[in-house]
Amino acid sequence: MDQKRTFHCVILDVDGTLIDSNDAHASSWVDTLREAGYDVPFESVRRLIGKGSDKLLPEVSGVQADSPEGKRLGKRRGEIFKSEYLPKVQAFPETRTLLAHMRDNGLKLVVASSAQKEELQVLLEIAGAADLVQERKSSGDAKESKPDPDIVEAALQSSGFGAPDAVMLGDTPYDIEAAAKCGVATIAVRCGGWDDEGLAGALAIYDDPADLLAHYDASPLGPSQVGD
């Protein structure tokens, strides 16, 4: 890495990055689709978590998300997720501590999530991050979801910084691809379920927020990486 590069902003993904929710999201989709008569294996949905429903739903069922059936399924998925899975979702260890450490080191925290606005607020509260993030962008702020760059671009614009000043923290190839299309580097975490091969292209890879915190000083965010 360029020893002279200094980051001023971290663009945060939430699901699978700050909170352990990827399996829950996949299960809520499987339940929704099964209820509607679509037999879709868990694994087929799980590998697409990180994309927005506008991409996930047609890929697994052939139903367009903006069709009447797609809107009905999307609404039902939200209901099932909220009632059956959300109460069990927890933050990854040290998530709040990591974010607070970033803030203390002068980094601006901006969220770029494919979640809906109302759902995102709850997820950030679970992460212990609602009072730490300074800007947030959700599905309604982007025409196209990840891996298209729209949501990352929206987050970047709201941050007030340029692409060279920002780095994304994410857990899927879709985060890395979306950020790269904006010229933004990514620090990846494995806790969302992807291995190093799937996270190829990341600036650095850590197990989870706790691992990044433990190695913070030697990470791309740490003082040992910053030039004069």
Tab-separated table of C-alpha atoms in Angstrom:
chain	number	residue	atom	x	y	z
A	1	MET	CA	0.000	0.000	0.000
A	2	ASP	CA	1.037	3.591	-0.619
A	3	GLN	CA	2.593	4.694	2.679
A	4	LYS	CA	1.556	8.306	2.018
A	5	ARG	CA	-2.150	7.563	1.675
A	6	THR	CA	-4.397	8.915	4.407
A	7	PHE	CA	-8.061	8.060	4.740
A	8	HIS	CA	-10.529	10.553	6.183
A	9	CYS	CA	-13.772	8.634	5.746
A	10	VAL	CA	-14.964	5.051	6.184
A	11	ILE	CA	-18.007	3.967	4.183
A	12	LEU	CA	-19.693	1.225	6.188
A	13	ASP	CA	-21.724	-1.709	5.029
A	14	VAL	CA	-23.899	-3.030	7.879
A	15	ASP	CA	-25.301	-6.524	7.264
A	16	GLY	CA	-22.580	-9.144	7.596
A	17	THR	CA	-20.027	-6.454	8.375
A	18	LEU	CA	-21.173	-4.916	11.656
A	19	ILE	CA	-23.957	-7.352	12.553
A	20	ASP	CA	-24.358	-11.106	12.063
A	21	SER	CA	-27.463	-10.946	9.867
A	22	ASN	CA	-26.665	-12.460	6.485
A	23	ASP	CA	-28.073	-15.897	7.301
A	24	ALA	CA	-31.165	-14.256	8.775
A	25	HIS	CA	-31.778	-12.245	5.621
A	26	ALA	CA	-31.329	-15.338	3.463
A	27	SER	CA	-33.686	-17.375	5.631
A	28	SER	CA	-36.361	-14.680	5.524
A	29	TRP	CA	-36.224	-14.717	1.727
A	30	VAL	CA	-36.402	-18.519	1.595
A	31	ASP	CA	-39.414	-18.501	3.921
A	32	THR	CA	-41.131	-15.778	1.890
A	33	LEU	CA	-40.569	-17.521	-1.411
A	34	ARG	CA	-41.619	-20.919	-0.078
A	35	GLU	CA	-44.829	-19.388	1.284
A	36	ALA	CA	-45.519	-17.996	-2.209
A	37	GLY	CA	-44.847	-21.334	-3.905
A	38	TYR	CA	-41.245	-20.810	-5.021
A	39	ASP	CA	-38.857	-23.593	-3.997
A	40	VAL	CA	-35.517	-21.823	-3.753
A	41	PRO	CA	-32.618	-23.426	-1.833
A	42	PHE	CA	-31.064	-21.477	1.018
A	43	GLU	CA	-27.636	-21.620	-0.645
A	44	SER	CA	-28.974	-19.964	-3.812
A	45	VAL	CA	-30.209	-17.005	-1.800
A	46	ARG	CA	-27.310	-16.865	0.645
A	47	ARG	CA	-24.692	-16.215	-2.027
A	48	LEU	CA	-26.655	-13.172	-3.197
A	49	ILE	CA	-27.023	-11.513	0.195
A	50	GLY	CA	-25.291	-8.175	-0.115
A	51	LYS	CA	-27.136	-7.334	-3.291
A	52	GLY	CA	-30.376	-5.393	-3.051
A	53	SER	CA	-33.757	-7.082	-3.429
A	54	ASP	CA	-34.063	-5.492	-6.880
A	55	LYS	CA	-31.320	-7.875	-8.023
A	56	LEU	CA	-31.713	-10.796	-5.636
A	57	LEU	CA	-35.403	-11.477	-6.231
A	58	PRO	CA	-35.323	-11.800	-10.036
A	59	GLU	CA	-32.143	-13.889	-9.887
A	60	VAL	CA	-33.664	-16.515	-7.602
A	61	SER	CA	-37.307	-16.465	-8.717
A	62	GLY	CA	-37.629	-14.665	-12.044
A	63	VAL	CA	-39.957	-12.127	-10.376
A	64	GLN	CA	-39.087	-8.485	-10.991
A	65	ALA	CA	-38.847	-6.542	-7.756
A	66	ASP	CA	-40.890	-3.607	-9.088
A	67	SER	CA	-43.779	-5.808	-10.292
A	68	PRO	CA	-46.918	-6.163	-8.145
A	69	GLU	CA	-45.827	-9.671	-7.139
A	70	GLY	CA	-42.301	-8.461	-6.452
A	71	LYS	CA	-43.532	-5.639	-4.242
A	72	ARG	CA	-45.770	-8.050	-2.356
A	73	LEU	CA	-42.902	-10.474	-1.805
A	74	GLY	CA	-40.598	-7.674	-0.716
A	75	LYS	CA	-43.113	-6.450	1.834
A	76	ARG	CA	-43.720	-9.965	3.129
A	77	ARG	CA	-39.986	-10.610	3.395
A	78	GLY	CA	-39.699	-7.547	5.600
A	79	GLU	CA	-42.503	-8.767	7.833
A	80	ILE	CA	-40.965	-12.220	8.240
A	81	PHE	CA	-37.497	-10.832	8.861
A	82	LYS	CA	-38.776	-8.401	11.492
A	83	SER	CA	-40.914	-10.948	13.349
A	84	GLU	CA	-38.912	-14.167	13.032
A	85	TYR	CA	-35.265	-13.228	12.660
A	86	LEU	CA	-34.509	-9.658	13.706
A	87	PRO	CA	-34.945	-10.363	17.444
A	88	LYS	CA	-32.092	-12.886	17.221
A	89	VAL	CA	-29.651	-10.695	15.264
A	90	GLN	CA	-26.597	-9.509	17.182
A	91	ALA	CA	-23.645	-7.270	16.511
A	92	PHE	CA	-20.265	-8.856	15.936
A	93	PRO	CA	-17.986	-8.536	18.979
A	94	GLU	CA	-16.224	-5.177	19.407
A	95	THR	CA	-18.227	-3.506	16.628
A	96	ARG	CA	-19.102	-0.402	18.617
A	97	THR	CA	-15.597	-0.227	20.084
A	98	LEU	CA	-14.103	-0.321	16.587
A	99	LEU	CA	-16.378	2.415	15.280
A	100	ALA	CA	-15.744	4.596	18.318
A	101	HIS	CA	-12.005	4.100	17.809
A	102	MET	CA	-12.376	5.205	14.185
A	103	ARG	CA	-14.249	8.320	15.287
A	104	ASP	CA	-11.637	9.063	17.951
A	105	ASN	CA	-8.992	8.888	15.237
A	106	GLY	CA	-10.751	11.514	13.157
A	107	LEU	CA	-12.513	9.319	10.620
A	108	LYS	CA	-15.960	10.273	9.354
A	109	LEU	CA	-18.343	7.300	9.360
A	110	VAL	CA	-20.880	7.022	6.544
A	111	VAL	CA	-23.241	4.088	6.018
A	112	ALA	CA	-23.984	2.643	2.573
A	113	SER	CA	-26.525	-0.158	2.969
A	114	SER	CA	-28.958	-1.989	0.694
A	115	ALA	CA	-31.419	-2.122	3.601
A	116	GLN	CA	-34.567	-0.022	3.613
A	117	LYS	CA	-34.396	3.185	5.643
A	118	GLU	CA	-36.627	2.023	8.497
A	119	GLU	CA	-34.897	-1.350	8.734
A	120	LEU	CA	-31.472	0.280	8.637
A	121	GLN	CA	-32.176	2.326	11.763
A	122	VAL	CA	-32.921	-0.838	13.744
A	123	LEU	CA	-29.832	-2.591	12.387
A	124	LEU	CA	-27.628	0.347	13.361
A	125	GLU	CA	-29.088	0.288	16.858
A	126	ILE	CA	-28.249	-3.406	17.125
A	127	ALA	CA	-24.711	-2.618	15.992
A	128	GLY	CA	-24.435	0.111	18.619
A	129	ALA	CA	-23.629	2.462	15.781
A	130	ALA	CA	-26.686	4.704	15.462
A	131	ASP	CA	-25.081	7.548	17.392
A	132	LEU	CA	-21.633	7.096	15.840
A	133	VAL	CA	-22.349	7.283	12.119
A	134	GLN	CA	-22.519	10.805	10.722
A	135	GLU	CA	-24.279	10.095	7.444
A	136	ARG	CA	-26.335	7.152	6.222
A	137	LYS	CA	-27.564	6.061	2.821
A	138	SER	CA	-30.046	3.243	2.316
A	139	SER	CA	-31.858	1.552	-0.577
A	140	GLY	CA	-34.052	4.579	-1.280
A	141	ASP	CA	-30.988	6.725	-1.959
A	142	ALA	CA	-29.815	4.624	-4.907
A	143	LYS	CA	-31.413	3.807	-8.240
A	144	GLU	CA	-29.476	0.551	-8.491
A	145	SER	CA	-28.207	-1.579	-5.610
A	146	LYS	CA	-24.795	-3.202	-5.127
A	147	PRO	CA	-22.778	-4.286	-6.996
A	148	ASP	CA	-23.750	-1.181	-8.970
A	149	PRO	CA	-21.968	1.812	-7.462
A	150	ASP	CA	-24.985	4.048	-6.780
A	151	ILE	CA	-25.216	3.609	-3.010
A	152	VAL	CA	-21.470	3.962	-2.482
A	153	GLU	CA	-21.435	7.035	-4.698
A	154	ALA	CA	-24.296	8.542	-2.687
A	155	ALA	CA	-22.439	7.848	0.550
A	156	LEU	CA	-19.239	9.315	-0.850
A	157	GLN	CA	-20.995	12.498	-1.939
A	158	SER	CA	-22.628	12.909	1.459
A	159	SER	CA	-19.254	12.491	3.170
A	160	GLY	CA	-17.782	15.570	1.553
A	161	PHE	CA	-14.626	13.661	0.630
A	162	GLY	CA	-13.270	12.359	-2.649
A	163	ALA	CA	-12.692	8.720	-3.524
A	164	PRO	CA	-8.956	8.734	-2.619
A	165	ASP	CA	-9.858	9.921	0.896
A	166	ALA	CA	-12.389	7.167	1.565
A	167	VAL	CA	-12.261	3.433	2.191
A	168	MET	CA	-15.156	1.012	2.420
A	169	LEU	CA	-15.577	-1.611	5.130
A	170	GLY	CA	-17.583	-4.512	3.706
A	171	ASP	CA	-18.070	-8.264	3.731
A	172	THR	CA	-19.051	-9.295	0.191
A	173	PRO	CA	-17.677	-9.172	-3.341
A	174	TYR	CA	-20.579	-6.835	-4.087
A	175	ASP	CA	-19.210	-4.251	-1.650
A	176	ILE	CA	-15.765	-4.480	-3.218
A	177	GLU	CA	-17.131	-4.196	-6.757
A	178	ALA	CA	-19.444	-1.290	-5.968
A	179	ALA	CA	-16.688	0.623	-4.190
A	180	ALA	CA	-14.140	-0.047	-6.933
A	181	LYS	CA	-16.498	1.414	-9.528
A	182	CYS	CA	-16.322	4.656	-7.518
A	183	GLY	CA	-12.554	4.492	-7.166
A	184	VAL	CA	-12.862	3.587	-3.480
A	185	ALA	CA	-10.700	0.883	-1.877
A	186	THR	CA	-12.213	-1.721	0.454
A	187	ILE	CA	-11.172	-3.307	3.719
A	188	ALA	CA	-13.004	-6.636	3.885
A	189	VAL	CA	-14.139	-8.848	6.749
A	190	ARG	CA	-14.755	-12.598	6.529
A	191	CYS	CA	-17.566	-12.650	9.105
A	192	GLY	CA	-20.197	-12.224	6.385
A	193	GLY	CA	-19.410	-15.692	5.094
A	194	TRP	CA	-17.034	-15.107	2.172
A	195	ASP	CA	-13.523	-16.520	2.000
A	196	ASP	CA	-10.406	-14.699	0.840
A	197	GLU	CA	-10.903	-15.789	-2.757
A	198	GLY	CA	-14.369	-14.252	-2.773
A	199	LEU	CA	-12.969	-11.088	-1.243
A	200	ALA	CA	-10.139	-10.753	-3.738
A	201	GLY	CA	-9.466	-7.154	-4.597
A	202	ALA	CA	-9.765	-5.887	-1.037
A	203	LEU	CA	-6.991	-3.726	0.316
A	204	ALA	CA	-6.821	-5.915	3.413
A	205	ILE	CA	-8.940	-8.725	4.906
A	206	TYR	CA	-9.745	-9.352	8.573
A	207	ASP	CA	-11.869	-11.950	10.330
A	208	ASP	CA	-14.335	-9.480	11.830
A	209	PRO	CA	-14.515	-6.051	13.509
A	210	ALA	CA	-12.679	-7.375	16.573
A	211	ASP	CA	-9.798	-8.608	14.396
A	212	LEU	CA	-9.543	-5.252	12.635
A	213	LEU	CA	-9.577	-3.475	15.996
A	214	ALA	CA	-6.857	-5.751	17.368
A	215	HIS	CA	-4.645	-4.993	14.366
A	216	TYR	CA	-5.815	-1.422	13.850
A	217	ASP	CA	-2.437	0.277	14.080
A	218	ALA	CA	-0.980	-1.989	11.383
A	219	SER	CA	-4.110	-1.780	9.218
A	220	PRO	CA	-4.669	0.608	6.299
A	221	LEU	CA	-6.387	2.884	8.839
A	222	GLY	CA	-3.580	2.915	11.370
A	223	PRO	CA	-0.879	5.509	12.010
A	224	SER	CA	1.868	3.159	10.819
A	225	GLN	CA	0.338	3.369	7.349
A	226	VAL	CA	0.125	7.145	7.215
A	227	GLY	CA	2.893	9.257	5.766
A	228	ASP	CA	3.969	12.737	6.861
